[in-house]
Short mmCIF file of C-alpha atoms (C1' of nucleotides) in Angstrom, two decimals:
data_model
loop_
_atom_site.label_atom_id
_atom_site.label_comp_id
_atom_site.label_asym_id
_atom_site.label_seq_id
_atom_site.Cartn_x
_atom_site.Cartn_y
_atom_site.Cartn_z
CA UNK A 1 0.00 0.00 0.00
CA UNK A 2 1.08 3.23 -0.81
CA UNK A 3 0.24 5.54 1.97
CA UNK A 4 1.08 9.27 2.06
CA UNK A 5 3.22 8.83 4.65
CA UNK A 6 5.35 6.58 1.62
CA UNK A 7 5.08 9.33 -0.83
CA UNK A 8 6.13 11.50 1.66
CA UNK A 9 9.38 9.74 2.35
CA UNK A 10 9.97 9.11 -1.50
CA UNK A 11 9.16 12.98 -2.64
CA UNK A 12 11.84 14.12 0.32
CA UNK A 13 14.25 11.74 -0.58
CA UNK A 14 13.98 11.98 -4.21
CA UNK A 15 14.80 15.94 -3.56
CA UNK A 16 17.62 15.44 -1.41
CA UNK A 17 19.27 12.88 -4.36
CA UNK A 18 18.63 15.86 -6.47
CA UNK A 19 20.91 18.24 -3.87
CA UNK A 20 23.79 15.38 -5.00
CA UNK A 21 22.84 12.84 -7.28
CA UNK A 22 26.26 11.14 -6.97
CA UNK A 23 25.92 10.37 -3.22
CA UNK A 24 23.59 8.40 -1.07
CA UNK A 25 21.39 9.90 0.93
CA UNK A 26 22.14 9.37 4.82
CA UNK A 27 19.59 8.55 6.83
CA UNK A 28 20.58 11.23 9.51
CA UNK A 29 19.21 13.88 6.35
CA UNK A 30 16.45 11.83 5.55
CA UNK A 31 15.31 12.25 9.61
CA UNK A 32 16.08 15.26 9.54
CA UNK A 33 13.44 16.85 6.41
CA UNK A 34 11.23 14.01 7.19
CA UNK A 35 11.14 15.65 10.98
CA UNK A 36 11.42 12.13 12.46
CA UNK A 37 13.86 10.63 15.35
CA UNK A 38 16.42 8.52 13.24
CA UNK A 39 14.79 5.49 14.49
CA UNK A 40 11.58 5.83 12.86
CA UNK A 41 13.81 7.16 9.48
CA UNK A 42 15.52 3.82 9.82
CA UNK A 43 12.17 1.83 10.18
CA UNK A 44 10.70 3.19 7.36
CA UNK A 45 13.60 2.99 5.29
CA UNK A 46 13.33 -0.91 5.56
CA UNK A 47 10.27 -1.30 4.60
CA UNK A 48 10.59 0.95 1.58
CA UNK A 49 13.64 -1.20 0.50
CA UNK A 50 11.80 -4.35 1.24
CA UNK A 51 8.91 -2.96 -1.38
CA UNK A 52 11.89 -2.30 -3.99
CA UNK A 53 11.89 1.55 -3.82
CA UNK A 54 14.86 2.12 -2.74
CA UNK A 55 18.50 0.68 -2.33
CA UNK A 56 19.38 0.65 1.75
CA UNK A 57 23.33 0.31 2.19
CA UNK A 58 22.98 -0.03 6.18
CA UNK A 59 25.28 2.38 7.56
CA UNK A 60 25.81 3.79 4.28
CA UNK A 61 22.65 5.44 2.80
CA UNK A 62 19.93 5.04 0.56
CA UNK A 63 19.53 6.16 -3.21
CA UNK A 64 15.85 5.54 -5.10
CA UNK A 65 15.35 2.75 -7.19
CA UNK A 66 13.94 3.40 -10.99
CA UNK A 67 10.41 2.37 -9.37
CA UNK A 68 10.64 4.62 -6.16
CA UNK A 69 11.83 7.52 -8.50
CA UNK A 70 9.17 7.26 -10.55
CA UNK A 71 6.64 6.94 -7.74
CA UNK A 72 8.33 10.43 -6.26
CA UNK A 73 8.12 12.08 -9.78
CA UNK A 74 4.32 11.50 -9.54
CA UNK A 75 3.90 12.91 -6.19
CA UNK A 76 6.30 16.14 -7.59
CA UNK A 77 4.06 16.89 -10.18
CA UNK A 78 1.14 16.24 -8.37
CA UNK A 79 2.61 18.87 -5.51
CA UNK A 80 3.18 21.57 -8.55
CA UNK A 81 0.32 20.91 -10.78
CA UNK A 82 -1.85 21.82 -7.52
CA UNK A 83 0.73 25.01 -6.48
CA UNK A 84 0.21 26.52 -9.59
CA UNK A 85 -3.50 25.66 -9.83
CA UNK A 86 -4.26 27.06 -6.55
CA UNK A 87 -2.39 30.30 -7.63
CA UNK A 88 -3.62 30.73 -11.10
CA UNK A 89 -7.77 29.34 -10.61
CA UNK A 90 -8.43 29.85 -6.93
CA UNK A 91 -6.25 33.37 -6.68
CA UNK A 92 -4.30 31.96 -3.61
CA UNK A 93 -1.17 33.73 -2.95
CA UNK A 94 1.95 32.09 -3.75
CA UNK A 95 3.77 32.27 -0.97
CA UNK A 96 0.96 29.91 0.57
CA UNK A 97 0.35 27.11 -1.96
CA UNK A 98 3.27 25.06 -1.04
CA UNK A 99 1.73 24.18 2.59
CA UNK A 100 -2.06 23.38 1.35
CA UNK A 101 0.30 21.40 -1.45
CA UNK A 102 1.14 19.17 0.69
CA UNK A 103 -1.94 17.58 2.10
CA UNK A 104 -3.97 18.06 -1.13
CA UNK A 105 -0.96 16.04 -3.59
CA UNK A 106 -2.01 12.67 -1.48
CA UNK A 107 -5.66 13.27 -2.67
CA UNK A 108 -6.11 14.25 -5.95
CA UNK A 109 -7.01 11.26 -8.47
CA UNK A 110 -5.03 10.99 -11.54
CA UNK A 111 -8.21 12.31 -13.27
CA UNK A 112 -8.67 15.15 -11.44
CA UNK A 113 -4.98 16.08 -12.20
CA UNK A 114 -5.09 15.83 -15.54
CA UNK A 115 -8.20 18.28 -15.63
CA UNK A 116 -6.02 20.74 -13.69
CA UNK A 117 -2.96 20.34 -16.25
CA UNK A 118 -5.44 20.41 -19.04
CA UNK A 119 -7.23 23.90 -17.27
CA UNK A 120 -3.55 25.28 -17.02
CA UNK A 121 -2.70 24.43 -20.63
CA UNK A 122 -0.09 21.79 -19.46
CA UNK A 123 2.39 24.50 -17.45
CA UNK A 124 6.02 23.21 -17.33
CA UNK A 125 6.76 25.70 -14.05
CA UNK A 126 5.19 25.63 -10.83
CA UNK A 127 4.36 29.02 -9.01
CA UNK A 128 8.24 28.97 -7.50
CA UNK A 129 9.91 28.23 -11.30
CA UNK A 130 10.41 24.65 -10.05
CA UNK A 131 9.79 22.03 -13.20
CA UNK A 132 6.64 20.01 -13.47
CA UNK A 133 7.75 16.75 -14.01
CA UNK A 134 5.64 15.55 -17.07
CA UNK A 135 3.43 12.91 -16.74
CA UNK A 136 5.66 10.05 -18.58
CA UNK A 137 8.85 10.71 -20.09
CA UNK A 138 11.98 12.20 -18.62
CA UNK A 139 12.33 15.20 -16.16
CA UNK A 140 13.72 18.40 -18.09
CA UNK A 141 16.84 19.04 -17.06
CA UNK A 142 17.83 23.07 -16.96
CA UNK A 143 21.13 24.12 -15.96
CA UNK A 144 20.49 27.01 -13.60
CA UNK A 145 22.75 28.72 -11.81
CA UNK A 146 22.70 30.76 -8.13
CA UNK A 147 22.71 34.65 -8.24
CA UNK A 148 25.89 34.16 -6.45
CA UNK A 149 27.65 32.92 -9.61
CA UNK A 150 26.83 35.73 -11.49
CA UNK A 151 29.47 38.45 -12.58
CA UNK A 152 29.22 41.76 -11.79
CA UNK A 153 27.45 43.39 -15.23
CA UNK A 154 26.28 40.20 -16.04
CA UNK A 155 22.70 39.63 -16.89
CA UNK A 156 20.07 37.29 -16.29
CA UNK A 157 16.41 35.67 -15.72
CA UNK A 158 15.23 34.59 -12.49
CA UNK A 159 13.82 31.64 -12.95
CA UNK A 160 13.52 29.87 -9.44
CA UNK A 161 13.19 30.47 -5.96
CA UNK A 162 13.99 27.58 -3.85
CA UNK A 163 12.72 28.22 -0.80
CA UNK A 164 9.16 27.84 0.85
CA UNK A 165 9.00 29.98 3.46
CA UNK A 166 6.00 32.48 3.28
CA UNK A 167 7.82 35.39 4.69
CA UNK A 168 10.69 35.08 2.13
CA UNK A 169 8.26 34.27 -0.94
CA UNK A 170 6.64 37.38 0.44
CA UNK A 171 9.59 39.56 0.49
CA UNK A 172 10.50 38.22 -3.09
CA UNK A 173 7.09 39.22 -4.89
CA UNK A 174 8.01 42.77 -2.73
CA UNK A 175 10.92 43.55 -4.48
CA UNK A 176 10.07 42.42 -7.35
CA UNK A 177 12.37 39.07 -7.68
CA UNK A 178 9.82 36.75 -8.95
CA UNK A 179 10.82 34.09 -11.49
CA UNK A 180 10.44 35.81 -15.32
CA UNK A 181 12.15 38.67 -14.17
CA UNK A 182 15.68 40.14 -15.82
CA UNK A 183 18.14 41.32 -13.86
CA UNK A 184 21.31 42.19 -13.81
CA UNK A 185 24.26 42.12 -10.75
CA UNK A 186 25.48 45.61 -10.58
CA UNK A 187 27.53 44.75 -7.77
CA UNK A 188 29.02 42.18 -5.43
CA UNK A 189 31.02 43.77 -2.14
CA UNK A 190 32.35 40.44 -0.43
CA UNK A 191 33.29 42.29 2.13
CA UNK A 192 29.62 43.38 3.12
CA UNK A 193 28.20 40.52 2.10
CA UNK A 194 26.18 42.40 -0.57
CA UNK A 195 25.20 41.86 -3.96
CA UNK A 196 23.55 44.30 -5.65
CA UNK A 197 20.90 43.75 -8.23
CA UNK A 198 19.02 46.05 -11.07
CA UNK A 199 15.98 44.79 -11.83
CA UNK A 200 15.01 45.61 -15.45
CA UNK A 201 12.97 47.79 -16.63
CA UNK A 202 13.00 49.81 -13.47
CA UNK A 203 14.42 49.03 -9.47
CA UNK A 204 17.36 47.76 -7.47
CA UNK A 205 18.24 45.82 -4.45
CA UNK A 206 20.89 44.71 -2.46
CA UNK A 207 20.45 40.81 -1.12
CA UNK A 208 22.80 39.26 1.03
CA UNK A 209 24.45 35.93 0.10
CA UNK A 210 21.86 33.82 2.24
CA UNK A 211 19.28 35.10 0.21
CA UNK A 212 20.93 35.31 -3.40
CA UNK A 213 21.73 31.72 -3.19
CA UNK A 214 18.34 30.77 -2.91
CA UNK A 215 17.46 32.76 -6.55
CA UNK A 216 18.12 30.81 -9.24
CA UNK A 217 18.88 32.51 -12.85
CA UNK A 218 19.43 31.32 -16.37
CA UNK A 219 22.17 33.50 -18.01
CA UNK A 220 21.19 35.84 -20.45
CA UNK B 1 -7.27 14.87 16.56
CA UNK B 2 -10.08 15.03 14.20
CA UNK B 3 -8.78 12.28 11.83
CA UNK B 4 -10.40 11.40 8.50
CA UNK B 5 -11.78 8.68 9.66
CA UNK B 6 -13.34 10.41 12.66
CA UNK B 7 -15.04 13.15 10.15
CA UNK B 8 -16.47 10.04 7.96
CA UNK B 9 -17.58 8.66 10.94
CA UNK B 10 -19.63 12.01 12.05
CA UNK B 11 -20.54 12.87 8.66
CA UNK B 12 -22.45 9.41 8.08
CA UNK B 13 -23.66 9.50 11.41
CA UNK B 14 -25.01 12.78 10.49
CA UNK B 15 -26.94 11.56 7.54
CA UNK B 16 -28.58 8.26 8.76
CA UNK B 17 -29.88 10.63 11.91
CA UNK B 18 -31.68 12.62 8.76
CA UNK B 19 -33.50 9.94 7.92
CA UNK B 20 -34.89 9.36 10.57
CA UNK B 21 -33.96 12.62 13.36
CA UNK B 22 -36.24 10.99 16.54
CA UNK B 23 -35.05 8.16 16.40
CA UNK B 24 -31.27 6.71 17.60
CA UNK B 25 -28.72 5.55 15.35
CA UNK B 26 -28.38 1.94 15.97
CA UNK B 27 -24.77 0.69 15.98
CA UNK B 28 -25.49 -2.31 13.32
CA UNK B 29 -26.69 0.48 11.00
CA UNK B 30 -23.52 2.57 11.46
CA UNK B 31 -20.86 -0.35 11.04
CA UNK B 32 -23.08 -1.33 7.71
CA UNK B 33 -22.68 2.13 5.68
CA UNK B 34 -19.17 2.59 7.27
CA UNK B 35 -18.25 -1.09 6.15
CA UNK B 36 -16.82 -2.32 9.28
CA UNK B 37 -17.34 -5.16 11.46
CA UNK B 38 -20.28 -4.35 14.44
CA UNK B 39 -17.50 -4.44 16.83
CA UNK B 40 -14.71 -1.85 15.15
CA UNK B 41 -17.74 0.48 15.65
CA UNK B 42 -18.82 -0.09 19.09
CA UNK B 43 -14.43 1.19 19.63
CA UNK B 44 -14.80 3.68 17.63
CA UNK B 45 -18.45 5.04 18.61
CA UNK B 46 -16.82 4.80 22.78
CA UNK B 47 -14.05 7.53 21.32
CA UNK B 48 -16.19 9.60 20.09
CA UNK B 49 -18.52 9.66 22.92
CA UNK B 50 -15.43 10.31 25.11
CA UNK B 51 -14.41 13.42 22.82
CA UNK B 52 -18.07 14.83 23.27
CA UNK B 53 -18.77 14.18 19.77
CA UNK B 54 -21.69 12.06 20.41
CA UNK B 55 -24.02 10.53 22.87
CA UNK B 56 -23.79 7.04 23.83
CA UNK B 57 -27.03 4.52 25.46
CA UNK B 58 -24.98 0.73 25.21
CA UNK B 59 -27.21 -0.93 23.18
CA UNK B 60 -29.42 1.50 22.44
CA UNK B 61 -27.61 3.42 19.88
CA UNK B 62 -26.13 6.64 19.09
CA UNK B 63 -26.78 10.08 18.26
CA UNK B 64 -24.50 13.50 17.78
CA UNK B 65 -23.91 15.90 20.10
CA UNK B 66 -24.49 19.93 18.75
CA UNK B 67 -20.36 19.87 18.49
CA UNK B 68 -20.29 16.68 16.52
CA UNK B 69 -23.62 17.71 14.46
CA UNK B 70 -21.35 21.34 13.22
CA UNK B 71 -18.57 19.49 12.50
CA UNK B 72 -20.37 16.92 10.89
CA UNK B 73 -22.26 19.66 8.67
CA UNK B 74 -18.92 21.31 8.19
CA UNK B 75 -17.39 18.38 6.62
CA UNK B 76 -20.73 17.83 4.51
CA UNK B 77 -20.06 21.32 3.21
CA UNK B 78 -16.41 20.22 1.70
CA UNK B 79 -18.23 17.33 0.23
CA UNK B 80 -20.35 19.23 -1.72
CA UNK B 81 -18.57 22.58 -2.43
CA UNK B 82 -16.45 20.01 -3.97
CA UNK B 83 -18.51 18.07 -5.72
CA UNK B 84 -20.01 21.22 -7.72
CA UNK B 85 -16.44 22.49 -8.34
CA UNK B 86 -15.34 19.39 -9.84
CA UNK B 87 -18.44 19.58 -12.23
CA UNK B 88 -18.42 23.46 -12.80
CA UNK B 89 -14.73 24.20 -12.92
CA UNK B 90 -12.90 21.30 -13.77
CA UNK B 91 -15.49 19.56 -16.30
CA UNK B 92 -16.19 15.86 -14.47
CA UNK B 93 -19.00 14.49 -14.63
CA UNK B 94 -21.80 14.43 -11.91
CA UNK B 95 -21.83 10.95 -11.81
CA UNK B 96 -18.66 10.70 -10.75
CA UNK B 97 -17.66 13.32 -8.45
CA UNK B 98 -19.23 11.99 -5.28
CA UNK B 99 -15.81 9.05 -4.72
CA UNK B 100 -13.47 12.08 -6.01
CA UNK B 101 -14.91 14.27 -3.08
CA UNK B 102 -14.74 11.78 -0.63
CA UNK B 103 -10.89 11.65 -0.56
CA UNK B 104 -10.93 15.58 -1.17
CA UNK B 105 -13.40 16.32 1.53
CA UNK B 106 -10.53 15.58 4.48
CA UNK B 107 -7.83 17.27 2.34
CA UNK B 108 -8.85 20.75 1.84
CA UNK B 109 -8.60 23.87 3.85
CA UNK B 110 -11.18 26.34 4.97
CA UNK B 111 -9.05 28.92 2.88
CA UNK B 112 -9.15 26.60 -0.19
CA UNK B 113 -12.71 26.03 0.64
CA UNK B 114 -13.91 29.53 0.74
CA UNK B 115 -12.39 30.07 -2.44
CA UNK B 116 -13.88 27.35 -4.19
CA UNK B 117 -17.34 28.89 -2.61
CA UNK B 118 -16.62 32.18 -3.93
CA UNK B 119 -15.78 31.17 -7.22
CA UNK B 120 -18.95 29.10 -7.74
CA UNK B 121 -20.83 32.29 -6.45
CA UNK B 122 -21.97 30.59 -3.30
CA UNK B 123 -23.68 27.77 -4.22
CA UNK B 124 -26.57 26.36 -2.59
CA UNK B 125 -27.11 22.75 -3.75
CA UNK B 126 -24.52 20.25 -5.38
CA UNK B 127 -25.18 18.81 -8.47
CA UNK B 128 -27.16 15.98 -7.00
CA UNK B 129 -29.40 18.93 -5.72
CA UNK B 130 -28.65 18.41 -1.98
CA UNK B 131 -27.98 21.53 -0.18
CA UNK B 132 -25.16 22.93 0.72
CA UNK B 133 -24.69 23.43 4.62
CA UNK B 134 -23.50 26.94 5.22
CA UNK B 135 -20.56 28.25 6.61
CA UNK B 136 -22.47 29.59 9.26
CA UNK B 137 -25.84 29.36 10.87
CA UNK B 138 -28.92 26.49 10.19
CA UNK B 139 -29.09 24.23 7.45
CA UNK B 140 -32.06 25.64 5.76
CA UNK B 141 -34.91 23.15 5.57
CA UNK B 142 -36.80 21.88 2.43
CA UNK B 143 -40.15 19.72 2.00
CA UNK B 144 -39.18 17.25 -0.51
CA UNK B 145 -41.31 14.45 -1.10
CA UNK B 146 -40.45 11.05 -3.61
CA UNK B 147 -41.73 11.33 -7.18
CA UNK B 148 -44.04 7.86 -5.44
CA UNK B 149 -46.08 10.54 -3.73
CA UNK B 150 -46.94 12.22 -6.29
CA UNK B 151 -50.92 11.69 -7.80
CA UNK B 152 -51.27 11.18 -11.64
CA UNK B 153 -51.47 14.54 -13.13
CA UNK B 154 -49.40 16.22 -11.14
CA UNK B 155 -46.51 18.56 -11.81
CA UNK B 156 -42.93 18.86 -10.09
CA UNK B 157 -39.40 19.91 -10.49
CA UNK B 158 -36.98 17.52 -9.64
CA UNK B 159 -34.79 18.64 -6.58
CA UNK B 160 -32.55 15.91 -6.20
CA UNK B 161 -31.28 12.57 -6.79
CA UNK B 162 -30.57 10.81 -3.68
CA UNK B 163 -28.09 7.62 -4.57
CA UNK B 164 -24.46 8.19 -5.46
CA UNK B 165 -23.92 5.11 -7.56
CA UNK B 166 -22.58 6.38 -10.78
CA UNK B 167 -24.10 3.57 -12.85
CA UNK B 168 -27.79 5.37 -11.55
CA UNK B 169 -26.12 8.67 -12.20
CA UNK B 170 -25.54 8.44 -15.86
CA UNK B 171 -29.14 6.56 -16.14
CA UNK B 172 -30.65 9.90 -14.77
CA UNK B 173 -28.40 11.93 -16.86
CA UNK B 174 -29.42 9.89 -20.44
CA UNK B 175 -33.48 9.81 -19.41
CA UNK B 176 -33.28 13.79 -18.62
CA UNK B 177 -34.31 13.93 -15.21
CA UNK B 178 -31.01 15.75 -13.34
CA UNK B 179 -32.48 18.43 -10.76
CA UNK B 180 -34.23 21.08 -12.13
CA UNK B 181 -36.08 19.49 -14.61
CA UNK B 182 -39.61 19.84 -14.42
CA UNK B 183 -42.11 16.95 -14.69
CA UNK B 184 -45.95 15.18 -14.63
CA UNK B 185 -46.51 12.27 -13.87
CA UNK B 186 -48.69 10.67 -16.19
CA UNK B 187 -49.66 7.33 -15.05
CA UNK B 188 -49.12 5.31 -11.63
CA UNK B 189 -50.11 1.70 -12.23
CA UNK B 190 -49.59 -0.14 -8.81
CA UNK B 191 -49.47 -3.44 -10.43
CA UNK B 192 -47.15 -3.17 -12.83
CA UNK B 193 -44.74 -1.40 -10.20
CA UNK B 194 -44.77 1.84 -13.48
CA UNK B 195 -44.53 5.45 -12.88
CA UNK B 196 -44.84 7.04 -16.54
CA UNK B 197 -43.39 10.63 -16.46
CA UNK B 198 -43.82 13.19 -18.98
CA UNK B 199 -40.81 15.32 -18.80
CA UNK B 200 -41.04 18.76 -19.28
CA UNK B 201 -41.30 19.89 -22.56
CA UNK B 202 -40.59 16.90 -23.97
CA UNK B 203 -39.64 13.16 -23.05
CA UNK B 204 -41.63 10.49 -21.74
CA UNK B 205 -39.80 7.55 -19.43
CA UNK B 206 -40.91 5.21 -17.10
CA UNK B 207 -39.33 3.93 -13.63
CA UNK B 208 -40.05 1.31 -11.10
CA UNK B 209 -41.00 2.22 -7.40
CA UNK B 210 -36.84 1.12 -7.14
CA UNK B 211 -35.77 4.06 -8.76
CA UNK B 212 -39.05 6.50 -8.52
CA UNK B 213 -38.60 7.14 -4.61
CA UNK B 214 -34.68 8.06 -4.87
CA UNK B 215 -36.11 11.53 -7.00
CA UNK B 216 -37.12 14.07 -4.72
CA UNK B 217 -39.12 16.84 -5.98
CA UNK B 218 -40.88 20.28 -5.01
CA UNK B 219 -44.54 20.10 -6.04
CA UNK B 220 -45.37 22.82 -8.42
"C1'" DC C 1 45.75 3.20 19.96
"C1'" DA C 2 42.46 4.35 23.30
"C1'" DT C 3 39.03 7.48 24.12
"C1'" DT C 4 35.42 10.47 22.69
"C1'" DC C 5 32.03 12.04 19.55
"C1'" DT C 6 28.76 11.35 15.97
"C1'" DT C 7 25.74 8.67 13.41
"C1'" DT C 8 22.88 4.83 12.93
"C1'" DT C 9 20.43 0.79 14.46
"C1'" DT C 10 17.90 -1.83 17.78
"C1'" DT C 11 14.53 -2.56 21.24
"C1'" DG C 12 10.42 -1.67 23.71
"C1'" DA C 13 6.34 0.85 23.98
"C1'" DG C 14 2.29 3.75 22.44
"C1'" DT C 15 -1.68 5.40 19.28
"C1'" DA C 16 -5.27 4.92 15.75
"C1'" DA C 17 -7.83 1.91 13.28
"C1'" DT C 18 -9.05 -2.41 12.01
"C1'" DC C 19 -10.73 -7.72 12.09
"C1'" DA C 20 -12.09 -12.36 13.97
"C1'" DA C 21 -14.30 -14.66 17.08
"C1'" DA C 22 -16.04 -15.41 21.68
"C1'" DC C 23 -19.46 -13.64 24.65
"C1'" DA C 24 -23.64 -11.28 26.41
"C1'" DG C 25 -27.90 -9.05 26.22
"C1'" DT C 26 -32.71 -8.55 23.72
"C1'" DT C 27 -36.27 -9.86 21.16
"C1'" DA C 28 -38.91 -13.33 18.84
"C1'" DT C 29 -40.77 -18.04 18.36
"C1'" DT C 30 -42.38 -22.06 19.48
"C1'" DA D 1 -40.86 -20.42 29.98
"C1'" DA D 2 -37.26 -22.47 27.01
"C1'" DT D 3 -34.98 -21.92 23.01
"C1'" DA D 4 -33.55 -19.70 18.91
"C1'" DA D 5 -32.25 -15.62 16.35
"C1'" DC D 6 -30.55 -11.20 16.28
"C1'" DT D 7 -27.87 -7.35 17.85
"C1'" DG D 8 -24.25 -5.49 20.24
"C1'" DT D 9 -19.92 -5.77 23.16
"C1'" DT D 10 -15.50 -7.65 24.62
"C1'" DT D 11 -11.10 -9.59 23.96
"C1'" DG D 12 -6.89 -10.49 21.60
"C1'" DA D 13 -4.22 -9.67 17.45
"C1'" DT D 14 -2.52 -7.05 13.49
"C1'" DT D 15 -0.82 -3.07 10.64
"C1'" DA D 16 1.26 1.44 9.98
"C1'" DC D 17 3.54 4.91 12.11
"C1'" DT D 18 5.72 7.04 15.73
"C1'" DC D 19 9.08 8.15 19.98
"C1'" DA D 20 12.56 7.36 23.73
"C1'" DA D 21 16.41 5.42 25.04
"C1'" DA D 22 19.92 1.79 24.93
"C1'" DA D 23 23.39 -0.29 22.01
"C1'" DA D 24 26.60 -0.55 18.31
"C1'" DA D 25 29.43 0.95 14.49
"C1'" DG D 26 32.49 4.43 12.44
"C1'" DA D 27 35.06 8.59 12.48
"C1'" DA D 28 37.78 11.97 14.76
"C1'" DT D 29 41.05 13.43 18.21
"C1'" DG D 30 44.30 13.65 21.79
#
DNA sequence: CATTCTTTTTTGAGTAATCAAACAGTTATT
DNA sequence: AATAACTGTTTGATTACTCAAAAAAGAATG
């Protein structure tokens, strides 16, 4: 049986594989976003190997098999069909999709989804810039790169935020940061921690690394 | 907690206690339409007595308390909010929402909800024509009686079809007689177990007393 | 290399929901 | 009234998930 709880533990591991895709994922990381004591991480962990979704090297780490990578692809696109839906047909605010995401992605029937994708002419970004995976075939990949790597003059297109935290979704769609915008880095003073963006047409702001790192950009 | 299974729970016990408000809900009764052995809800009914939910007489039977009766009501609201949005906004068809909103029903929000309500101008029956509890205050109360008690000759709109089987659904759909039709009823012939209807302002079918007493309708 | 620290696993226990089957009341029937 | 039939309750087990705390394995450090 595949309980939310399982998709749960495949969508957060799938996404922490994606953070390193060389390495396994230790199970002390896997407690940790799963906000479990290790023991229960360990627990479930066995059973999921035991159904075949994952490979368990005890002591080692785990890593997703085909089947449990598949399984977390269809919860991921299930999580940003519904962000993007809530935004863009129920006028919900972006910076609070991702929570009511995450109950409603365990209960939506395949049908229902597809009505959504259909409704949203078949998006390929969620509300954040994250990729919808697509319903079979291979996950686009899109080599995007942190504000932080950007030289000074350089342009570029936000096209991610990776973070879900309300307050700093909020403070993005303030300043104008939201993914689809140009900018470009006027300025980076290492010494105050400061990089300085002009956002095109019109605006500027100054982000410290902690945030810049979280805005991804494709170069212009 | 107020668990899923804990809504379904008040919600059904909610609408056997319609059909019959004097009387108390006999356990037997509530393990049949929750599909559980007699003794899984004897546990269950003892929890919910303890939470104040519902009232208790040992083998007498049940009934809600005002607490469990709002948030049975409350959950019977999701149910159909999201029954109609399913139809209106996402295109399914009637006869099929009912299983879609049953999974849905413990999933979304208030927020979500309220949106949902807005958007469908704040609907006051689902597409199987029952009504739609509201947010706040009384469930407003309608004299329905079964197309069986109607006398040859009469007119009637149809209010509502009350069985969710899909199979029924789509029968309803095909002969023209969703909610809001009107009709007459032509003929009643007792021994042939025939209730010829002329539908309004054209059509002619004919149903058994089986199918004739789950349409409700307002007499004209 | 022996000790300490960190990470992971194991063990034992608890909660929510369920079933099977034994048991106990009630009602009905002879 | 005795027995049968029905309805409801109790008991004991199971599954899925969780935590707390003890134990073990590896890694780091003096």
């Amino acid at each position: 049986m595949i309980t939310s709880t399982v998709e749960n533990y495949l969508k957060r591991i799938y996404l922490e594989q994606q953070t390193d895709p060389a390495a396994l994922v230790p199970m002390g990381k896997l407690a940790a976003v799963m906000q479990v004591v290790p023991g229960t991480a360990t627990a479930m962990v066995k059973t999921l190997a035991d159904s075949g979704l994952l490979e368990y090297e005890p002591r080692g780490g785990i890593r997703l098999t085909p089947g449990g990578e598949q399984l977390a692809l269809h919860v991921l696109r299930r999580h940003r069909i519904i962000e993007l839906f809530l935004v863009e047909t129920l006028g919900l605010d972006w910076s609070e999709v991702h929570e009511e995401a995450e109950t409603l992605e365990h209960a939506v029937s395949d049908k229902v989804l597809e009505r959504m994708d259909r409704l949203l002419k078949h998006p390929r970004f969620d509300p954040h810039g994250d990729p919808i995976p697509p319903a079979k075939g291979r996950m686009p990949t899109d080599t995007l790169i942190p504000l932080t790597s950007l030289q000074p003059g350089q342009r570029a297109d936000i096209a991610r935020v990776s973070d879900q935290d309300p307050a700093f979704l909020q403070f993005i769609d303030r300043s104008g940061l939201t993914p689809g915008t140009t900018i470009q880095l006027q300025a980076h003073d290492p010494q105050a921690d400061a990089y300085v963006l002009k956002i095109l047409p019109k605006g500027r702001v100054s982000l410290g690394s902690t945030a810049a790192c979280k805005i991804l950009v494709r170069e212009a």
